[in-house]
Short mmCIF file of N, CA and C and ligand atoms in Angstrom, two decimals:
data_model
loop_
_atom_site.label_atom_id
_atom_site.label_comp_id
_atom_site.label_asym_id
_atom_site.label_seq_id
_atom_site.Cartn_x
_atom_site.Cartn_y
_atom_site.Cartn_z
N MET A 1 156.62 78.24 361.16
CA MET A 1 158.06 77.86 361.49
C MET A 1 158.84 78.98 360.69
N THR A 2 159.96 79.19 361.40
CA THR A 2 160.89 80.26 360.82
C THR A 2 162.22 79.71 360.70
N ILE A 3 162.98 79.95 359.68
CA ILE A 3 164.47 79.87 359.61
C ILE A 3 165.06 80.94 360.44
N ARG A 4 166.02 80.65 361.40
CA ARG A 4 166.65 81.68 362.08
C ARG A 4 168.06 81.76 361.73
N PRO A 5 168.58 82.98 361.83
CA PRO A 5 170.19 83.26 361.50
C PRO A 5 170.99 82.33 362.56
N ILE A 6 171.96 82.01 361.90
CA ILE A 6 172.94 80.97 362.80
C ILE A 6 174.11 81.90 363.16
N CYS A 7 174.42 81.86 364.63
CA CYS A 7 175.42 82.61 365.07
C CYS A 7 176.73 82.05 364.66
N ILE A 8 177.70 82.90 364.47
CA ILE A 8 179.15 82.58 364.11
C ILE A 8 179.97 82.87 365.24
N SER A 9 181.04 81.92 365.31
CA SER A 9 182.13 81.95 366.38
C SER A 9 182.47 83.46 366.73
N GLY A 10 182.34 83.68 368.06
CA GLY A 10 182.83 85.09 368.65
C GLY A 10 181.54 85.70 369.23
N ASN A 11 180.34 85.10 369.01
CA ASN A 11 179.08 85.54 369.72
C ASN A 11 179.14 84.95 370.98
N PRO A 12 179.06 85.62 372.05
CA PRO A 12 179.28 85.17 373.43
C PRO A 12 178.26 83.88 373.70
N VAL A 13 177.12 83.89 372.95
CA VAL A 13 176.11 82.90 373.45
C VAL A 13 176.75 81.38 373.02
N LEU A 14 177.69 81.48 372.13
CA LEU A 14 178.33 80.24 371.80
C LEU A 14 179.48 79.80 372.63
N HIS A 15 179.92 80.75 373.43
CA HIS A 15 181.06 80.49 374.30
C HIS A 15 180.82 80.43 375.77
N ASN A 16 179.60 80.20 376.11
CA ASN A 16 179.18 80.22 377.48
C ASN A 16 178.13 79.05 377.82
N ARG A 17 178.12 78.61 379.02
CA ARG A 17 177.18 77.45 379.29
C ARG A 17 175.65 77.92 379.14
N ALA A 18 175.04 77.09 378.48
CA ALA A 18 173.61 77.42 378.27
C ALA A 18 172.83 76.86 379.51
N SER A 19 171.67 77.40 379.76
CA SER A 19 171.02 76.90 380.96
C SER A 19 169.83 75.93 380.76
N GLU A 20 169.57 75.16 381.82
CA GLU A 20 168.52 74.11 381.74
C GLU A 20 167.18 74.68 381.34
N VAL A 21 166.34 73.94 380.53
CA VAL A 21 165.09 74.23 380.25
C VAL A 21 164.13 73.96 381.46
N THR A 22 163.40 74.89 381.90
CA THR A 22 162.51 74.69 383.08
C THR A 22 160.99 74.76 382.68
N VAL A 23 160.79 75.54 381.53
CA VAL A 23 159.44 75.79 381.13
C VAL A 23 159.05 75.13 379.86
N PHE A 24 158.16 74.13 379.89
CA PHE A 24 157.80 73.42 378.64
C PHE A 24 156.40 73.98 378.21
N ASP A 25 156.51 74.89 377.23
CA ASP A 25 155.24 75.63 376.84
C ASP A 25 155.37 75.66 375.34
N GLU A 26 154.31 76.52 374.73
CA GLU A 26 154.23 76.65 373.51
C GLU A 26 155.35 77.28 372.85
N ASN A 27 156.13 78.25 373.55
CA ASN A 27 157.29 79.00 373.01
C ASN A 27 158.38 77.92 372.75
N LEU A 28 158.34 76.91 373.70
CA LEU A 28 159.54 75.87 373.48
C LEU A 28 159.24 75.11 372.25
N ARG A 29 157.99 74.79 372.09
CA ARG A 29 157.69 73.98 370.84
C ARG A 29 158.00 74.73 369.53
N GLU A 30 157.74 76.06 369.52
CA GLU A 30 158.06 76.92 368.42
C GLU A 30 159.63 77.05 368.29
N LEU A 31 160.26 77.11 369.31
CA LEU A 31 161.68 77.26 369.24
C LEU A 31 162.31 76.03 368.61
N VAL A 32 161.71 74.75 369.10
CA VAL A 32 162.30 73.52 368.45
C VAL A 32 161.89 73.29 367.13
N ALA A 33 160.69 73.77 366.70
CA ALA A 33 160.13 73.66 365.28
C ALA A 33 161.18 74.54 364.36
N ASP A 34 161.43 75.64 364.83
CA ASP A 34 162.37 76.55 364.31
C ASP A 34 163.67 75.84 364.14
N MET A 35 164.20 75.20 365.14
CA MET A 35 165.56 74.66 365.13
C MET A 35 165.66 73.54 364.03
N PHE A 36 164.46 72.81 363.91
CA PHE A 36 164.49 71.77 362.95
C PHE A 36 164.62 72.38 361.63
N GLU A 37 163.76 73.46 361.33
CA GLU A 37 163.76 74.04 360.07
C GLU A 37 165.07 74.71 359.61
N THR A 38 165.62 75.40 360.82
CA THR A 38 167.00 75.94 360.49
C THR A 38 168.06 74.92 360.09
N MET A 39 167.97 73.68 360.95
CA MET A 39 169.01 72.82 360.70
C MET A 39 168.86 72.12 359.35
N ASP A 40 167.62 71.88 358.87
CA ASP A 40 167.38 71.25 357.65
C ASP A 40 167.70 72.31 356.50
N ALA A 41 167.60 73.63 356.74
CA ALA A 41 167.80 74.53 355.55
C ALA A 41 169.25 74.80 355.44
N ALA A 42 170.09 74.64 356.54
CA ALA A 42 171.43 74.92 356.56
C ALA A 42 172.34 74.39 355.51
N PRO A 43 172.36 73.02 355.18
CA PRO A 43 171.83 72.00 356.02
C PRO A 43 172.92 71.39 357.00
N GLY A 44 172.40 70.84 358.09
CA GLY A 44 173.30 70.35 359.09
C GLY A 44 172.73 69.15 359.56
N VAL A 45 173.61 68.27 360.17
CA VAL A 45 173.12 66.98 360.97
C VAL A 45 172.77 67.25 362.30
N GLY A 46 173.03 68.49 362.86
CA GLY A 46 172.61 68.78 364.23
C GLY A 46 172.68 70.25 364.48
N LEU A 47 171.87 70.75 365.44
CA LEU A 47 171.85 72.15 365.82
C LEU A 47 171.56 72.23 367.28
N ALA A 48 172.41 73.05 367.95
CA ALA A 48 172.11 73.42 369.27
C ALA A 48 171.52 74.79 369.32
N ALA A 49 170.56 74.95 370.43
CA ALA A 49 169.93 76.07 370.53
C ALA A 49 170.80 77.46 370.56
N PRO A 50 172.10 77.36 371.30
CA PRO A 50 172.88 78.48 371.27
C PRO A 50 173.26 79.04 370.03
N GLN A 51 173.27 78.09 368.83
CA GLN A 51 173.54 78.51 367.45
C GLN A 51 172.69 79.39 367.02
N ILE A 52 171.35 79.37 367.49
CA ILE A 52 170.43 80.41 366.89
C ILE A 52 170.21 81.47 368.02
N GLY A 53 171.16 81.53 368.96
CA GLY A 53 171.14 82.69 369.87
C GLY A 53 170.33 82.55 371.15
N VAL A 54 169.95 81.16 371.39
CA VAL A 54 169.02 80.99 372.59
C VAL A 54 169.96 79.96 373.49
N ALA A 55 170.20 80.51 374.66
CA ALA A 55 171.16 80.03 375.72
C ALA A 55 170.43 78.95 376.49
N LYS A 56 169.96 77.99 375.84
CA LYS A 56 169.14 76.84 376.55
C LYS A 56 169.68 75.52 376.12
N ARG A 57 169.52 74.53 376.95
CA ARG A 57 170.13 73.13 376.75
C ARG A 57 169.17 72.28 375.97
N ILE A 58 169.32 72.56 374.61
CA ILE A 58 168.52 71.87 373.59
C ILE A 58 169.24 71.55 372.42
N PHE A 59 169.16 70.41 371.80
CA PHE A 59 169.72 70.25 370.55
C PHE A 59 168.93 69.30 369.65
N THR A 60 168.94 69.58 368.40
CA THR A 60 168.15 68.81 367.36
C THR A 60 169.25 68.03 366.53
N TYR A 61 168.78 66.77 365.97
CA TYR A 61 169.77 66.07 365.17
C TYR A 61 168.95 65.42 364.09
N THR A 62 169.60 65.14 362.98
CA THR A 62 169.05 64.23 361.82
C THR A 62 170.20 63.58 361.22
N TRP A 63 169.98 62.25 361.20
CA TRP A 63 171.20 61.47 360.76
C TRP A 63 170.69 60.20 360.18
N THR A 64 171.22 59.78 358.99
CA THR A 64 170.85 58.59 358.44
C THR A 64 171.94 57.54 358.47
N GLU A 65 171.67 56.39 359.09
CA GLU A 65 172.59 55.51 359.34
C GLU A 65 172.96 54.63 358.03
N ASP A 66 174.10 53.89 357.87
CA ASP A 66 174.45 53.24 356.73
C ASP A 66 173.36 52.24 356.30
N ASP A 67 172.67 51.66 357.18
CA ASP A 67 171.58 50.75 356.86
C ASP A 67 170.21 51.56 356.33
N GLY A 68 170.36 52.83 356.30
CA GLY A 68 169.12 53.74 355.88
C GLY A 68 168.18 54.20 357.03
N ALA A 69 168.53 53.71 358.13
CA ALA A 69 167.61 54.06 359.36
C ALA A 69 167.85 55.60 359.67
N LEU A 70 166.70 56.37 359.75
CA LEU A 70 166.68 57.69 360.00
C LEU A 70 166.59 58.02 361.43
N LYS A 71 167.61 58.55 362.07
CA LYS A 71 167.66 58.95 363.42
C LYS A 71 167.46 60.58 363.46
N ARG A 72 166.27 60.98 364.02
CA ARG A 72 165.97 62.46 363.99
C ARG A 72 165.31 62.72 365.21
N GLY A 73 165.55 63.82 365.89
CA GLY A 73 164.79 64.13 367.15
C GLY A 73 165.46 65.44 367.77
N VAL A 74 164.92 65.74 369.02
CA VAL A 74 165.30 66.85 369.78
C VAL A 74 165.58 66.20 371.15
N VAL A 75 166.56 66.73 371.85
CA VAL A 75 166.92 66.27 373.28
C VAL A 75 166.98 67.59 374.10
N ILE A 76 166.25 67.61 375.00
CA ILE A 76 166.23 68.76 376.03
C ILE A 76 166.84 68.28 377.29
N ASN A 77 167.61 69.31 377.84
CA ASN A 77 168.47 69.05 379.07
C ASN A 77 169.28 67.71 378.98
N PRO A 78 170.02 67.51 377.86
CA PRO A 78 170.70 66.27 377.71
C PRO A 78 171.81 66.02 378.77
N VAL A 79 171.98 64.68 379.00
CA VAL A 79 173.19 64.33 379.75
C VAL A 79 173.84 63.39 378.77
N LEU A 80 175.18 63.39 378.77
CA LEU A 80 176.06 62.71 377.78
C LEU A 80 176.92 61.81 378.56
N GLU A 81 176.93 60.51 378.06
CA GLU A 81 177.94 59.54 378.71
C GLU A 81 178.75 59.19 377.44
N ILE A 82 180.06 59.18 377.47
CA ILE A 82 180.97 58.75 376.39
C ILE A 82 181.99 57.68 376.71
N GLY A 83 182.32 56.95 375.75
CA GLY A 83 183.41 55.95 375.94
C GLY A 83 184.64 56.66 375.77
N PRO A 84 185.91 55.85 375.86
CA PRO A 84 187.13 56.43 375.83
C PRO A 84 187.47 57.21 374.49
N ILE A 85 188.25 58.19 374.47
CA ILE A 85 188.70 58.95 373.17
C ILE A 85 190.11 58.59 373.00
N SER A 86 190.40 58.09 371.78
CA SER A 86 191.77 57.66 371.53
C SER A 86 192.64 58.91 371.50
N ALA A 87 193.99 58.79 371.90
CA ALA A 87 194.97 59.90 371.87
C ALA A 87 195.55 59.89 370.56
N GLU A 88 195.32 59.02 369.65
CA GLU A 88 195.94 58.90 368.45
C GLU A 88 195.59 60.26 367.46
N MET A 89 196.32 60.35 366.39
CA MET A 89 196.13 61.39 365.41
C MET A 89 194.83 61.11 364.75
N PRO A 90 193.93 62.15 364.64
CA PRO A 90 192.68 61.75 364.03
C PRO A 90 192.80 61.79 362.43
N ASP A 91 192.00 61.02 361.79
CA ASP A 91 192.13 60.76 360.36
C ASP A 91 191.36 61.85 359.51
N GLU A 92 192.17 62.57 358.68
CA GLU A 92 191.68 63.76 358.00
C GLU A 92 190.39 63.41 357.20
N ASP A 93 190.39 62.13 356.56
CA ASP A 93 189.26 61.71 355.72
C ASP A 93 188.07 61.34 356.52
N ASP A 94 188.32 60.61 357.49
CA ASP A 94 187.19 59.89 358.19
C ASP A 94 186.74 60.60 359.46
N GLU A 95 187.54 61.46 359.94
CA GLU A 95 187.24 62.02 361.31
C GLU A 95 187.24 63.66 361.25
N SER A 96 187.04 64.25 360.04
CA SER A 96 187.04 65.67 359.96
C SER A 96 185.55 66.20 360.17
N GLU A 97 185.53 67.14 361.10
CA GLU A 97 184.15 67.67 361.43
C GLU A 97 183.94 69.09 361.03
N GLY A 98 182.76 69.44 360.87
CA GLY A 98 182.54 70.87 360.45
C GLY A 98 181.43 71.36 361.50
N CYS A 99 181.17 72.68 361.43
CA CYS A 99 180.33 73.29 362.32
C CYS A 99 179.61 74.49 361.66
N LEU A 100 178.23 74.59 361.85
CA LEU A 100 177.47 75.70 361.18
C LEU A 100 177.86 77.00 361.84
N SER A 101 178.51 76.99 363.00
CA SER A 101 178.96 78.22 363.60
C SER A 101 180.35 78.60 363.43
N PHE A 102 181.05 77.70 362.50
CA PHE A 102 182.37 77.92 362.01
C PHE A 102 182.25 77.42 360.58
N PRO A 103 181.43 78.06 359.71
CA PRO A 103 181.00 77.49 358.61
C PRO A 103 182.02 77.53 357.35
N GLY A 104 182.09 76.44 356.57
CA GLY A 104 182.79 76.44 355.42
C GLY A 104 184.25 75.73 355.73
N TYR A 105 184.48 75.19 356.84
CA TYR A 105 185.86 74.60 357.20
C TYR A 105 185.63 73.19 357.85
N ARG A 106 186.59 72.36 357.80
CA ARG A 106 186.58 71.21 358.47
C ARG A 106 187.91 70.93 359.03
N PHE A 107 187.92 70.29 360.24
CA PHE A 107 189.22 69.95 360.91
C PHE A 107 189.01 68.46 361.51
N PRO A 108 190.13 67.60 361.58
CA PRO A 108 189.92 66.37 362.12
C PRO A 108 190.00 66.40 363.66
N LEU A 109 189.15 65.59 364.22
CA LEU A 109 189.08 65.54 365.66
C LEU A 109 188.69 64.13 366.25
N LYS A 110 189.39 63.64 367.12
CA LYS A 110 189.06 62.31 367.64
C LYS A 110 187.84 62.46 368.67
N ARG A 111 186.93 61.54 368.49
CA ARG A 111 185.77 61.65 369.50
C ARG A 111 185.62 60.13 369.99
N ALA A 112 184.78 60.10 370.98
CA ALA A 112 184.50 58.64 371.50
C ALA A 112 183.65 57.90 370.46
N GLU A 113 183.90 56.62 370.23
CA GLU A 113 183.24 55.82 369.31
C GLU A 113 181.79 55.62 369.72
N ARG A 114 181.53 55.67 371.11
CA ARG A 114 180.19 55.36 371.58
C ARG A 114 179.82 56.49 372.50
N ALA A 115 178.47 56.78 372.46
CA ALA A 115 177.74 57.80 373.38
C ALA A 115 176.51 57.48 373.82
N ILE A 116 176.01 57.70 374.97
CA ILE A 116 174.72 57.50 375.37
C ILE A 116 174.14 58.86 375.86
N VAL A 117 173.04 59.18 375.30
CA VAL A 117 172.48 60.56 375.60
C VAL A 117 171.17 60.16 376.19
N THR A 118 170.92 60.90 377.48
CA THR A 118 169.53 60.77 378.09
C THR A 118 169.04 62.25 378.25
N GLY A 119 167.81 62.44 378.47
CA GLY A 119 167.23 63.69 378.45
C GLY A 119 165.74 63.61 378.55
N VAL A 120 165.13 64.61 377.99
CA VAL A 120 163.63 64.61 377.74
C VAL A 120 163.37 65.16 376.35
N ASP A 121 161.99 64.78 376.06
CA ASP A 121 161.55 65.51 374.75
C ASP A 121 160.65 66.63 375.17
N LEU A 122 159.90 67.23 374.20
CA LEU A 122 159.02 68.18 374.32
C LEU A 122 157.90 67.94 375.32
N ASP A 123 157.55 66.73 375.46
CA ASP A 123 156.48 66.36 376.48
C ASP A 123 157.08 65.88 377.69
N GLN A 124 158.31 66.13 378.00
CA GLN A 124 159.00 65.68 379.19
C GLN A 124 159.11 64.24 379.30
N ASN A 125 158.83 63.46 378.23
CA ASN A 125 159.11 62.00 378.25
C ASN A 125 160.57 61.68 378.28
N PRO A 126 161.06 60.74 379.00
CA PRO A 126 162.49 60.55 379.10
C PRO A 126 163.08 59.97 377.72
N ILE A 127 164.23 60.35 377.38
CA ILE A 127 164.95 59.93 376.20
C ILE A 127 166.15 59.05 376.57
N HIS A 128 166.48 58.01 375.92
CA HIS A 128 167.68 57.23 376.08
C HIS A 128 168.09 56.79 374.78
N ILE A 129 169.22 57.29 374.25
CA ILE A 129 169.71 56.97 372.93
C ILE A 129 171.25 56.39 373.04
N GLU A 130 171.43 55.24 372.52
CA GLU A 130 172.73 54.70 372.32
C GLU A 130 173.23 54.96 370.95
N ALA A 131 174.44 55.69 370.78
CA ALA A 131 174.88 55.89 369.46
C ALA A 131 176.31 55.43 369.26
N GLN A 132 176.70 55.17 367.97
CA GLN A 132 177.99 54.83 367.59
C GLN A 132 178.51 55.52 366.47
N GLY A 133 179.80 55.66 366.40
CA GLY A 133 180.35 56.15 365.06
C GLY A 133 179.95 57.69 364.94
N TRP A 134 179.45 58.12 363.70
CA TRP A 134 179.17 59.44 363.39
C TRP A 134 177.91 59.84 364.21
N PHE A 135 177.12 58.99 364.51
CA PHE A 135 175.74 59.44 365.20
C PHE A 135 176.37 59.82 366.76
N ALA A 136 177.22 59.04 367.18
CA ALA A 136 177.81 59.39 368.48
C ALA A 136 178.52 60.67 368.37
N ARG A 137 179.25 61.03 367.24
CA ARG A 137 180.05 62.18 367.03
C ARG A 137 179.12 63.35 367.20
N ILE A 138 178.03 63.35 366.36
CA ILE A 138 176.93 64.41 366.37
C ILE A 138 176.61 64.70 367.88
N PHE A 139 176.29 63.65 368.66
CA PHE A 139 175.97 64.04 370.02
C PHE A 139 176.94 64.76 370.86
N GLN A 140 178.18 64.45 370.59
CA GLN A 140 179.26 64.90 371.36
C GLN A 140 179.48 66.31 370.89
N HIS A 141 179.41 66.58 369.59
CA HIS A 141 179.56 67.90 369.01
C HIS A 141 178.31 68.88 369.45
N GLU A 142 177.05 68.31 369.51
CA GLU A 142 176.00 69.23 369.90
C GLU A 142 175.98 69.57 371.40
N TYR A 143 176.39 68.38 372.10
CA TYR A 143 176.49 68.61 373.58
C TYR A 143 177.38 69.53 374.03
N ASP A 144 178.65 69.66 373.27
CA ASP A 144 179.63 70.54 373.57
C ASP A 144 179.14 72.06 373.40
N HIS A 145 178.28 72.22 372.33
CA HIS A 145 177.85 73.56 372.18
C HIS A 145 177.00 74.13 373.51
N LEU A 146 176.36 73.19 374.18
CA LEU A 146 175.63 73.59 375.43
C LEU A 146 176.53 73.97 376.57
N ASP A 147 177.71 73.64 376.48
CA ASP A 147 178.74 74.08 377.47
C ASP A 147 179.65 75.18 376.98
N GLY A 148 179.33 75.66 375.89
CA GLY A 148 180.03 76.77 375.40
C GLY A 148 181.28 76.42 374.56
N THR A 149 181.38 75.25 374.21
CA THR A 149 182.55 74.63 373.46
C THR A 149 182.32 74.44 371.89
N LEU A 150 183.24 75.05 371.20
CA LEU A 150 183.09 74.61 369.67
C LEU A 150 184.11 73.63 369.39
N TYR A 151 183.92 72.82 368.32
CA TYR A 151 184.89 71.69 368.10
C TYR A 151 186.28 72.30 367.76
N VAL A 152 186.33 73.44 367.25
CA VAL A 152 187.61 74.04 366.90
C VAL A 152 188.34 74.37 368.25
N ASP A 153 187.58 74.43 369.29
CA ASP A 153 188.30 74.78 370.69
C ASP A 153 189.10 73.45 371.06
N LYS A 154 188.72 72.27 370.53
CA LYS A 154 189.23 70.97 370.98
C LYS A 154 190.17 70.31 370.06
N LEU A 155 190.56 71.14 369.10
CA LEU A 155 191.50 70.50 368.19
C LEU A 155 192.89 70.31 368.72
N ARG A 156 193.74 69.44 368.08
CA ARG A 156 195.10 69.30 368.48
C ARG A 156 195.91 70.61 368.23
N ASP A 157 196.91 70.80 368.99
CA ASP A 157 197.66 72.07 368.88
C ASP A 157 198.18 72.35 367.38
N GLU A 158 198.40 71.30 366.63
CA GLU A 158 198.98 71.60 365.40
C GLU A 158 197.92 72.32 364.42
N PHE A 159 196.62 72.18 364.83
CA PHE A 159 195.63 72.85 363.91
C PHE A 159 195.27 74.18 364.47
N LYS A 160 195.68 74.50 365.57
CA LYS A 160 195.17 75.83 366.23
C LYS A 160 195.69 77.10 365.41
N PRO A 161 196.83 77.17 365.05
CA PRO A 161 197.19 78.31 364.21
C PRO A 161 196.39 78.58 363.01
N GLU A 162 195.98 77.44 362.37
CA GLU A 162 195.11 77.71 361.13
C GLU A 162 193.67 78.23 361.49
N VAL A 163 193.30 77.79 362.60
CA VAL A 163 192.01 78.27 363.12
C VAL A 163 192.00 79.74 363.37
N GLU A 164 193.07 80.15 364.11
CA GLU A 164 193.28 81.48 364.31
C GLU A 164 193.39 82.41 363.12
N GLU A 165 194.22 81.87 362.09
CA GLU A 165 194.41 82.50 360.89
C GLU A 165 193.04 82.89 360.10
N ILE A 166 192.09 81.70 360.16
CA ILE A 166 190.87 81.68 359.51
C ILE A 166 190.05 82.83 360.10
N LYS A 167 190.07 82.82 361.44
CA LYS A 167 189.25 83.77 362.22
C LYS A 167 189.62 85.36 361.86
N GLN A 168 190.86 85.46 361.79
CA GLN A 168 191.44 86.83 361.37
C GLN A 168 191.08 87.25 359.95
N GLU A 169 191.32 86.20 359.00
CA GLU A 169 191.05 86.36 357.66
C GLU A 169 189.70 86.76 357.29
N VAL A 170 188.70 85.97 357.96
CA VAL A 170 187.28 86.29 357.65
C VAL A 170 186.65 87.17 358.65
N GLY A 171 187.42 87.66 359.74
CA GLY A 171 186.93 88.61 360.60
C GLY A 171 186.01 88.15 361.68
N TRP A 172 186.07 86.70 361.95
CA TRP A 172 185.25 86.06 363.09
C TRP A 172 185.97 86.37 364.46
N GLY A 173 185.19 85.95 365.34
CA GLY A 173 185.74 86.05 366.67
C GLY A 173 185.22 87.38 367.45
N ILE A 174 184.29 88.10 366.81
CA ILE A 174 183.77 89.26 367.35
C ILE A 174 182.27 89.00 367.57
N ASP A 175 181.66 89.63 368.38
CA ASP A 175 180.20 89.54 368.71
C ASP A 175 179.26 90.00 367.52
N GLY A 176 178.15 89.31 367.41
CA GLY A 176 177.20 89.90 366.46
C GLY A 176 177.16 89.37 365.11
N LEU A 177 178.09 88.33 364.80
CA LEU A 177 177.93 87.85 363.34
C LEU A 177 177.09 86.67 363.24
N SER A 178 176.47 86.53 362.19
CA SER A 178 175.53 85.42 361.95
C SER A 178 175.36 85.20 360.46
N TRP A 179 174.89 84.23 360.01
CA TRP A 179 174.44 83.85 358.60
C TRP A 179 173.09 83.26 358.46
N MET A 180 172.55 83.51 357.26
CA MET A 180 171.16 83.05 357.17
C MET A 180 171.01 81.95 356.03
N PRO A 181 170.61 80.60 356.66
CA PRO A 181 170.59 79.51 355.80
C PRO A 181 169.64 79.89 354.63
N GLY A 182 170.01 79.56 353.42
CA GLY A 182 169.06 79.74 352.27
C GLY A 182 169.35 81.02 351.57
N LYS A 183 169.96 81.91 352.30
CA LYS A 183 170.30 83.31 351.76
C LYS A 183 171.70 83.40 351.59
N ASP A 184 172.44 83.29 352.59
CA ASP A 184 173.90 83.46 352.55
C ASP A 184 174.51 82.13 352.10
N ASP A 185 175.27 82.11 350.96
CA ASP A 185 175.88 80.84 350.54
C ASP A 185 177.20 80.62 351.17
N LEU A 186 177.34 79.82 352.17
CA LEU A 186 178.65 79.66 352.70
C LEU A 186 179.13 78.35 352.52
N ASP A 187 178.36 77.60 351.83
CA ASP A 187 178.88 76.27 351.46
C ASP A 187 179.65 75.47 352.59
N ALA A 188 178.85 75.41 353.63
CA ALA A 188 179.49 74.72 354.92
C ALA A 188 179.74 73.39 354.78
ZN1 ZN B 201 178.52 72.98 365.80
#
């Protein structure tokens, strides 16, 4: 297994729709193993394949619920169903999200409280997961990556100038930038 560099906002792979997985082979297994290792090293609670430069519809997740239950896995070719999203102002403390492809920052964003993810695993067995709260948020965040959307693209208008300022300040928004978990300290 290999930790792979994580693409930063501006790399086209993060801003375009990823394609369905059609070949389930040893390469796919290796890719998913690398995704788990990269996610854990970052560390992050989720990682989508485009974040390591692979334009495929795959994400991994790892999340411990309040009751201690560990939710960890991979979803290939996911389909996401979500509940309603409140139009209210998101809470800065409880609803601030971060992203390994926009590392070191957090912004509040409303998400649906509930989500259902279906798809397949590495052996093409069907997956059906019902999630609530942060677990549901992770699925929504990772799924968006597969459609070329970063959470910062979805923020309310009042946060957009700050996002643009950050991009300018740190020089993001151009192709070819990445960071290496375990080597670059980005304190995401
Ligand atoms: Zn992300």
